[in-house]
PDB file of C-alpha atoms in Angstrom:
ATOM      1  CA  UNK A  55      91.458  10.000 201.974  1.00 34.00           C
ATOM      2  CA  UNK A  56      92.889  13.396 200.798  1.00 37.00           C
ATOM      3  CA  UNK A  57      89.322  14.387 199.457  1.00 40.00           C
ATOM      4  CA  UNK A  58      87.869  14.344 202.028  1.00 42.00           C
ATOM      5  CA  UNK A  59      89.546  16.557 204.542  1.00 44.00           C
ATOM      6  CA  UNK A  60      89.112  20.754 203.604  1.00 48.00           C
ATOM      7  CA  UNK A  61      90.426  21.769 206.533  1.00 58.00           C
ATOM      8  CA  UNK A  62      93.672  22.427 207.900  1.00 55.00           C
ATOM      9  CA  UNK A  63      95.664  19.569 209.085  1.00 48.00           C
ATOM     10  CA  UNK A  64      95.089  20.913 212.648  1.00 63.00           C
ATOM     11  CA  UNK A  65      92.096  22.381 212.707  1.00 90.00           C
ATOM     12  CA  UNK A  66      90.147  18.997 213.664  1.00 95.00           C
ATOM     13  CA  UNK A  67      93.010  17.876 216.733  1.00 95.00           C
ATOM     14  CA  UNK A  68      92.687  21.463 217.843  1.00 95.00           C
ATOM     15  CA  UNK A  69      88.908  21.955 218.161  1.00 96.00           C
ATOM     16  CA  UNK A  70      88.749  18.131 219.719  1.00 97.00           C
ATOM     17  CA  UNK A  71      91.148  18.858 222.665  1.00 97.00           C
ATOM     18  CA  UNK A  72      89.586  22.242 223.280  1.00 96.00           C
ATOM     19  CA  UNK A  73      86.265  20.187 223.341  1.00 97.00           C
ATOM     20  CA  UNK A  74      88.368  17.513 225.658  1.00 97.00           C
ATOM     21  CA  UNK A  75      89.341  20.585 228.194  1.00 96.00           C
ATOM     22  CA  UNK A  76      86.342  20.766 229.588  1.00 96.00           C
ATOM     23  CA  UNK A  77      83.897  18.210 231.365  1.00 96.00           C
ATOM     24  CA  UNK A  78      80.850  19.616 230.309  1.00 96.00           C
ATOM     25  CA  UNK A  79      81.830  19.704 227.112  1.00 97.00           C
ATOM     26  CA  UNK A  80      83.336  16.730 226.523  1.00 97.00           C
ATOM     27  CA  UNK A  81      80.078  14.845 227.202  1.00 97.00           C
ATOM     28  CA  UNK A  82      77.965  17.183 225.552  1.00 97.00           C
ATOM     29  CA  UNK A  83      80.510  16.074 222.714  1.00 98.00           C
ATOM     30  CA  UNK A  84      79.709  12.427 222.803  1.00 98.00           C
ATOM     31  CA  UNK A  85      76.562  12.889 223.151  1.00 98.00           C
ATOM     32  CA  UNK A  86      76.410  14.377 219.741  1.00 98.00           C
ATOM     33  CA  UNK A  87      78.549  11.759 218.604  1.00 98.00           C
ATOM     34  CA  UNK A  88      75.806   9.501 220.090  1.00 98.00           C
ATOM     35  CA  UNK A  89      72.967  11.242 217.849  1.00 97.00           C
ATOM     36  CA  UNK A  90      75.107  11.062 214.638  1.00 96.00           C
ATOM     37  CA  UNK A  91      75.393   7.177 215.489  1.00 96.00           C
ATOM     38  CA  UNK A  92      71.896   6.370 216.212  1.00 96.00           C
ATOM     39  CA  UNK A  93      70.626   8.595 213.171  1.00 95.00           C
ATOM     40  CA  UNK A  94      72.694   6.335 211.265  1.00 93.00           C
ATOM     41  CA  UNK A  95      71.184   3.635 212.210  1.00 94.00           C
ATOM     42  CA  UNK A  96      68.050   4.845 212.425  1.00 93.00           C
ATOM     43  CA  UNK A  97      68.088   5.089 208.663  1.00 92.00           C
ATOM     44  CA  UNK A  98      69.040   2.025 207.962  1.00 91.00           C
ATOM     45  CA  UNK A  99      66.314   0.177 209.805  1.00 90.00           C
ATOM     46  CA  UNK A 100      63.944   2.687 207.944  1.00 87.00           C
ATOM     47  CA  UNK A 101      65.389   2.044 204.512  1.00 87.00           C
ATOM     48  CA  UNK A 102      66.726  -1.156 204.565  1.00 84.00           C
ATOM     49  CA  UNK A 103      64.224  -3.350 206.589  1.00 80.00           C
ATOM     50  CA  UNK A 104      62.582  -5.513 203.818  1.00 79.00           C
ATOM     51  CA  UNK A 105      62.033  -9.561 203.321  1.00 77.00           C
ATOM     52  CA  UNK A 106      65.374  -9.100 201.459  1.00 76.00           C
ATOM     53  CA  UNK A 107      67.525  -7.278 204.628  1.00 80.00           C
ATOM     54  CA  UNK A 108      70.767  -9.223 204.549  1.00 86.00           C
ATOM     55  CA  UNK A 109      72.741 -10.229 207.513  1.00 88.00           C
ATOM     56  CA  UNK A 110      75.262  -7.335 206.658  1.00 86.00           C
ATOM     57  CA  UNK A 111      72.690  -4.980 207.305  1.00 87.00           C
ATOM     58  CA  UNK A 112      71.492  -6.189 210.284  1.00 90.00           C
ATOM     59  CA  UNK A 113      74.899  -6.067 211.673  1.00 90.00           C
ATOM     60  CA  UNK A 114      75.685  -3.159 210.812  1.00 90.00           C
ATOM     61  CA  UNK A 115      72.244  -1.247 212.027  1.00 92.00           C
ATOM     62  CA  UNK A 116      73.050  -3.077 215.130  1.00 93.00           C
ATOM     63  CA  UNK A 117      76.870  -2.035 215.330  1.00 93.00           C
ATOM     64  CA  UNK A 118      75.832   1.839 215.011  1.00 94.00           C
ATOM     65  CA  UNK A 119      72.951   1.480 217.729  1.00 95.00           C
ATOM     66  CA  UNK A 120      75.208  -0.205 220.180  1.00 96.00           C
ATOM     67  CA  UNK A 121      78.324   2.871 219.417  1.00 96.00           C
ATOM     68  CA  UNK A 122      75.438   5.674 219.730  1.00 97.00           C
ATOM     69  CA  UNK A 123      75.114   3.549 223.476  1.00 97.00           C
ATOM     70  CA  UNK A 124      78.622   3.353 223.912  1.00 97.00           C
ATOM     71  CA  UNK A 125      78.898   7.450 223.538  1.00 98.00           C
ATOM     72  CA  UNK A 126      76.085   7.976 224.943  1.00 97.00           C
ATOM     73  CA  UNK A 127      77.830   6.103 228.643  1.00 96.00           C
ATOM     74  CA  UNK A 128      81.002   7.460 227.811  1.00 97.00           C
ATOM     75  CA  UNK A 129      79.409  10.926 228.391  1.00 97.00           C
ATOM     76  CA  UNK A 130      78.361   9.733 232.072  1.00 95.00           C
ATOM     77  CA  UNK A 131      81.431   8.295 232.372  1.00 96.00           C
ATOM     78  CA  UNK A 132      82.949  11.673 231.716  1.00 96.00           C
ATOM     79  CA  UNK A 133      80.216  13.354 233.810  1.00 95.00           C
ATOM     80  CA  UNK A 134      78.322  11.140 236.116  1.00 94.00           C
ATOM     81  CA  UNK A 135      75.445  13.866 236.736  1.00 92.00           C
ATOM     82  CA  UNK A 136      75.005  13.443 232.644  1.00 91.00           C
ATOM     83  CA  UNK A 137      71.467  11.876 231.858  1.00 82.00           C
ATOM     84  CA  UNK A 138      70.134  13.684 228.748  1.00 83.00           C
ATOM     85  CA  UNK A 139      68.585  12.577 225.408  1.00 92.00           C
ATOM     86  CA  UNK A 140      69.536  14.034 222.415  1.00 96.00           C
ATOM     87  CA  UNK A 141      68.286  17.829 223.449  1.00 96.00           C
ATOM     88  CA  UNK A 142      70.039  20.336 221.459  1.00 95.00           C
ATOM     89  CA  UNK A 143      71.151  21.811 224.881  1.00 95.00           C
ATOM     90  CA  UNK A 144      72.773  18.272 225.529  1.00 96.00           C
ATOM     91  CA  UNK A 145      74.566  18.567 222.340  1.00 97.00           C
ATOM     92  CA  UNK A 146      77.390  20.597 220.549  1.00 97.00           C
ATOM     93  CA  UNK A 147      75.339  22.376 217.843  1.00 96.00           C
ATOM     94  CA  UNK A 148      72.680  19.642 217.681  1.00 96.00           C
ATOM     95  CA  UNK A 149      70.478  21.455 214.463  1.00 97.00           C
ATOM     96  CA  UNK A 150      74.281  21.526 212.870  1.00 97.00           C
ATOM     97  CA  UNK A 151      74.591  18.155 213.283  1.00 97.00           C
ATOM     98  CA  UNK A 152      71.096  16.805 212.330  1.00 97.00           C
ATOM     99  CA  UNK A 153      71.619  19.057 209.246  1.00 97.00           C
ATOM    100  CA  UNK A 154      74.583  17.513 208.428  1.00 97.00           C
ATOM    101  CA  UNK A 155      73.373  14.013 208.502  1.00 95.00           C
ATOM    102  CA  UNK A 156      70.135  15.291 206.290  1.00 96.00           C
ATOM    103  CA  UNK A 157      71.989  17.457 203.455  1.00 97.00           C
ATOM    104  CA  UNK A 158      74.848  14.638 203.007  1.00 96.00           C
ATOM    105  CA  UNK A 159      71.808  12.122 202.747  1.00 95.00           C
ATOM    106  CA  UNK A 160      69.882  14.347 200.061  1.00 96.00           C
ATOM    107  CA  UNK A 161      73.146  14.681 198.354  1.00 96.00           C
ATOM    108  CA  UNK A 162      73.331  11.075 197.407  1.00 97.00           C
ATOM    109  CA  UNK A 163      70.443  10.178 196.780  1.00 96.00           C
ATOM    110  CA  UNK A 164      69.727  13.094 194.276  1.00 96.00           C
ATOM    111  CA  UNK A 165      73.025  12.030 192.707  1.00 95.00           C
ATOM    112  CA  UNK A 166      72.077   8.398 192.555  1.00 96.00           C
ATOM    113  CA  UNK A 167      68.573   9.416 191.193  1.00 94.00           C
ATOM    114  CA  UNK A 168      69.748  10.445 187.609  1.00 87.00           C
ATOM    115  CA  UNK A 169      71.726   7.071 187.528  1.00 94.00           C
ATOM    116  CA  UNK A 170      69.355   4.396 189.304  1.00 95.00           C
ATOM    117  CA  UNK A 171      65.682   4.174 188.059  1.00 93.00           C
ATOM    118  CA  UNK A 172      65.458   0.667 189.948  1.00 93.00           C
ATOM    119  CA  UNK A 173      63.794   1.362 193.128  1.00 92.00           C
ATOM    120  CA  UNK A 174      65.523  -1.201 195.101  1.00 91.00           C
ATOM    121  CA  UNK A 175      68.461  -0.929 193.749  1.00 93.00           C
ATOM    122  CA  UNK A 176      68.377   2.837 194.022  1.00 95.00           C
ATOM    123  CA  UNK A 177      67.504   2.555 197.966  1.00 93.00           C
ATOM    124  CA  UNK A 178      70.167  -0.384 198.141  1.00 93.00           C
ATOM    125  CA  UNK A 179      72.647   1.940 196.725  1.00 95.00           C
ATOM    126  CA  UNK A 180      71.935   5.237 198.256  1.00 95.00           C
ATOM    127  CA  UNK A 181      72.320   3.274 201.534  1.00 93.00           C
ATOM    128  CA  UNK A 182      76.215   2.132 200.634  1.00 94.00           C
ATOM    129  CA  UNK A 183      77.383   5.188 199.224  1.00 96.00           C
ATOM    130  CA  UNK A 184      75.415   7.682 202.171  1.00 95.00           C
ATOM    131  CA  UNK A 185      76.982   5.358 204.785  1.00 93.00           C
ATOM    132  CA  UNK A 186      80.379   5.033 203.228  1.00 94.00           C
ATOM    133  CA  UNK A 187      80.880   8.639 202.877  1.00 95.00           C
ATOM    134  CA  UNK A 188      79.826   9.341 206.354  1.00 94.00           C
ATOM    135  CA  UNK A 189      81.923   6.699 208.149  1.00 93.00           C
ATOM    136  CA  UNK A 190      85.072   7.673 205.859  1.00 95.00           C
ATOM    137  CA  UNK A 191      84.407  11.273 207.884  1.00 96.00           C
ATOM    138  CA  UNK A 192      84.061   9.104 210.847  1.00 95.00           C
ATOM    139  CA  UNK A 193      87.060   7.507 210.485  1.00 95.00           C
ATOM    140  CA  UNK A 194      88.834  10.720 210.206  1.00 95.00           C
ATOM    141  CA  UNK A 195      87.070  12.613 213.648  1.00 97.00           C
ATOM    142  CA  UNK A 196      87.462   9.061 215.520  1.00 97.00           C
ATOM    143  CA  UNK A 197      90.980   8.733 214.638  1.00 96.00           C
ATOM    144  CA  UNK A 198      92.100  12.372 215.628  1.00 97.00           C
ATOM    145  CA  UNK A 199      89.631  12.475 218.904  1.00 98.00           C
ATOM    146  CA  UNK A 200      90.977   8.609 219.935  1.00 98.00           C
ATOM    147  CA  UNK A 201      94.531  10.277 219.385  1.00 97.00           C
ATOM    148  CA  UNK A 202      93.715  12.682 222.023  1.00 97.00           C
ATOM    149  CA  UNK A 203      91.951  10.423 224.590  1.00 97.00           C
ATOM    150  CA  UNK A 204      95.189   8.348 224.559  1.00 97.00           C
ATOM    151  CA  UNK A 205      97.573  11.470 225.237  1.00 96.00           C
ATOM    152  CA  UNK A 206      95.123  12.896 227.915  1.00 96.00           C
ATOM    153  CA  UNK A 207      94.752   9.826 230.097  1.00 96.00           C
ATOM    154  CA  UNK A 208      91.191   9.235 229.406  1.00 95.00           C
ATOM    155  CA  UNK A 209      89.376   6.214 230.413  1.00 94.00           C
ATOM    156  CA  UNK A 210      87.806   6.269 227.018  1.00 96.00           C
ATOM    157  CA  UNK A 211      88.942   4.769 224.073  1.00 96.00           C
ATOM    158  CA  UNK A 212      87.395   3.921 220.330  1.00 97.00           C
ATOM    159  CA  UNK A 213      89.973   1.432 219.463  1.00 95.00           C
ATOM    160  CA  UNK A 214      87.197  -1.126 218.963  1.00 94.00           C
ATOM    161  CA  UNK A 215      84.716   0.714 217.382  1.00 95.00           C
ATOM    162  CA  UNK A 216      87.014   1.889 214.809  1.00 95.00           C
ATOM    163  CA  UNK A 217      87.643  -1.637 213.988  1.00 94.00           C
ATOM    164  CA  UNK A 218      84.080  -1.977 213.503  1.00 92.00           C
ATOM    165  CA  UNK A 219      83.351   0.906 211.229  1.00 91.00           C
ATOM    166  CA  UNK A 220      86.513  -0.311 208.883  1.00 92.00           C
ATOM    167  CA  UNK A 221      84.785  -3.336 208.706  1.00 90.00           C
ATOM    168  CA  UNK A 222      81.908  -1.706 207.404  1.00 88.00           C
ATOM    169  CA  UNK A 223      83.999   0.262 205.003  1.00 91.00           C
ATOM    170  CA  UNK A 224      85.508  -2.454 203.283  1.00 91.00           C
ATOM    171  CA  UNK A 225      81.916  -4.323 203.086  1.00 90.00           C
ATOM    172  CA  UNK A 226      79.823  -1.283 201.387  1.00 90.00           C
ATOM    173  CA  UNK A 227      83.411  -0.668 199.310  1.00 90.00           C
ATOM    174  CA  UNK A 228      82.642  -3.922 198.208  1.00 92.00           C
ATOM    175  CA  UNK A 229      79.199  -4.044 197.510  1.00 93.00           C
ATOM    176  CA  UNK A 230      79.294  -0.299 196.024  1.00 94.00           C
ATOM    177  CA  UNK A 231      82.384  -1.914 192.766  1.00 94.00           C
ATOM    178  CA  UNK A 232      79.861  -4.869 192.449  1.00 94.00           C
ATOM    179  CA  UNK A 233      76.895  -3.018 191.755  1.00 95.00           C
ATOM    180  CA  UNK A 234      78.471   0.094 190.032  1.00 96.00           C
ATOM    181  CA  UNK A 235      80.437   0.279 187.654  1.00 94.00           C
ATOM    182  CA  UNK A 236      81.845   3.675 187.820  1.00 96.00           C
ATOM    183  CA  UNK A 237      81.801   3.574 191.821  1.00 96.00           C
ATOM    184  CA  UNK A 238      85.574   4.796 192.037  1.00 96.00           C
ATOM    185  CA  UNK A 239      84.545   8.116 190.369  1.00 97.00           C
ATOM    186  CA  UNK A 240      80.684   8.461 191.802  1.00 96.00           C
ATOM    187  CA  UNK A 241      82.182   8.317 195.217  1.00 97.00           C
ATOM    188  CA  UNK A 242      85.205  10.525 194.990  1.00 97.00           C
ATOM    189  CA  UNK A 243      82.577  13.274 193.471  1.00 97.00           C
ATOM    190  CA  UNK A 244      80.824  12.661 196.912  1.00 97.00           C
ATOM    191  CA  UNK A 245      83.135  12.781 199.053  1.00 96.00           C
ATOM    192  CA  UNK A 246      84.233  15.981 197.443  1.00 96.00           C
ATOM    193  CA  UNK A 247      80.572  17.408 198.159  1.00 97.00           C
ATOM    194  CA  UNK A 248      80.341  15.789 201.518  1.00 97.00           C
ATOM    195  CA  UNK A 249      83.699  17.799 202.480  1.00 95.00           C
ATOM    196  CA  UNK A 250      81.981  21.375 201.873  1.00 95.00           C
ATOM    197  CA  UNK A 251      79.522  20.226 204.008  1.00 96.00           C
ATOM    198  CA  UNK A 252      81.438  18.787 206.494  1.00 96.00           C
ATOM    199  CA  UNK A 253      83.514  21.890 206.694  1.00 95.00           C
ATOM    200  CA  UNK A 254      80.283  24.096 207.622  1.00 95.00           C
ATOM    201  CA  UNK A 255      79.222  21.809 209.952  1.00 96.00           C
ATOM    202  CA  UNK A 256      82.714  21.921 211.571  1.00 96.00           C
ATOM    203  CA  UNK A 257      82.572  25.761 211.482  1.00 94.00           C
ATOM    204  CA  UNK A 258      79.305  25.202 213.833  1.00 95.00           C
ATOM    205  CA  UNK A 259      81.695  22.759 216.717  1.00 96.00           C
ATOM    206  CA  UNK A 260      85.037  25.012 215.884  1.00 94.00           C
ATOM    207  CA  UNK A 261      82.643  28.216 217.359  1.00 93.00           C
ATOM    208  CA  UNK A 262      81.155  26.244 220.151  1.00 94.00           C
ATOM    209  CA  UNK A 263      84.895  24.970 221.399  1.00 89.00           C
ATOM    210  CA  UNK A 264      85.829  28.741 222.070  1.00 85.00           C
ATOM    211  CA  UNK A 265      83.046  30.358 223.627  1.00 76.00           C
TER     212      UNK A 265
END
């Protein structure tokens, strides 16, 4: 997964516990982890939902609604006076993060344009290779934040939802070789694009965590 980390080794662990230090914070925190889940799903009920919309799919529009719930209770659980939607004053950098979600999404699919002239397959596609790229991210912030949850003490925990999303991972890995032959190179090229904007987005939490 060495493409697609740009920042320092510490820079993600560091921004997380400063995030962690604070109540407020914290659940404004998983509340934007909330968002970025239930975007993701979102999308895939929008894109996806068709006579043809596999059991796989279902699953896994239902697996990221139910972890945008689970973040969105872990933030009462953190602060029990929390009861917001998805505000950007109840998030950390909320335009960062809906930009995020939207310029890694126009990424692939204008990549996967030139290539695909198939509508469904196209949509089919840009679905696996969006989703992939984002939950490899995932994967990274999860494991780093879950790191500190366990050293802290915290009630919290994402062992199970990161079981989940490598589940996903290895389904859409498979998917994305069987329909594509040149997969192993189409999504190392996005994952390299996805980092640059992964690091400005980052930029965006690194500068709320130390005001």
């Amino acid at each position: 997964m060495g493409s697609v980390t740009v920042l320092s080794n510490d820079s993600i662990p560091k921004v997380l516990s400063d995030i962690v230090a604070n109540e407020t914070n914290h659940a404004l925190w998983l509340n934007t982890l909330s968002l970025l889940e239930h975007l993701g799903s979102r999308k895939i009920l929008l894109t996806q939902s068709s006579e043809e919309t596999s059991e796989m799919i279902l699953r896994h529009a239902t697996e990221e609604a139910r972890h945008a719930l689970f973040f969105k209770k872990a933030a009462r659980t953190i602060k029990p006076s929390f009861q917001s939607g998805y505000q950007n004053s109840a998030l950390v950098r909320g335009t960062a993060a809906r930009i995020y979600f939207a310029k890694l999404d126009t990424l692939v699919r204008r990549s996967l344009r030139k290539v695909f002239t198939d509508e469904k397959q196209f949509t089919y596609l840009a679905y696996l290779y969006t989703t992939t790229v984002i939950e490899k991210r995932a994967m990274v912030v999860y494991a780093a934040y879950d790191e500190i949850l366990d050293k802290t003490g915290s009630p919290i925990r994402l062992t199970n939802l990161i079981l989940e999303e490598e589940g996903h991972l290895s389904e859409m890995s498979s998917e994305m070789f069987r329909l594509d032959p040149r997969a192993e190179e189409r999504l190392a090229n996005l994952e390299a694009e996805e980092a640059k904007i992964f690091s400005r987005f980052w930029h965006q939490i690194r500068e709320f965590s130390v005001n």
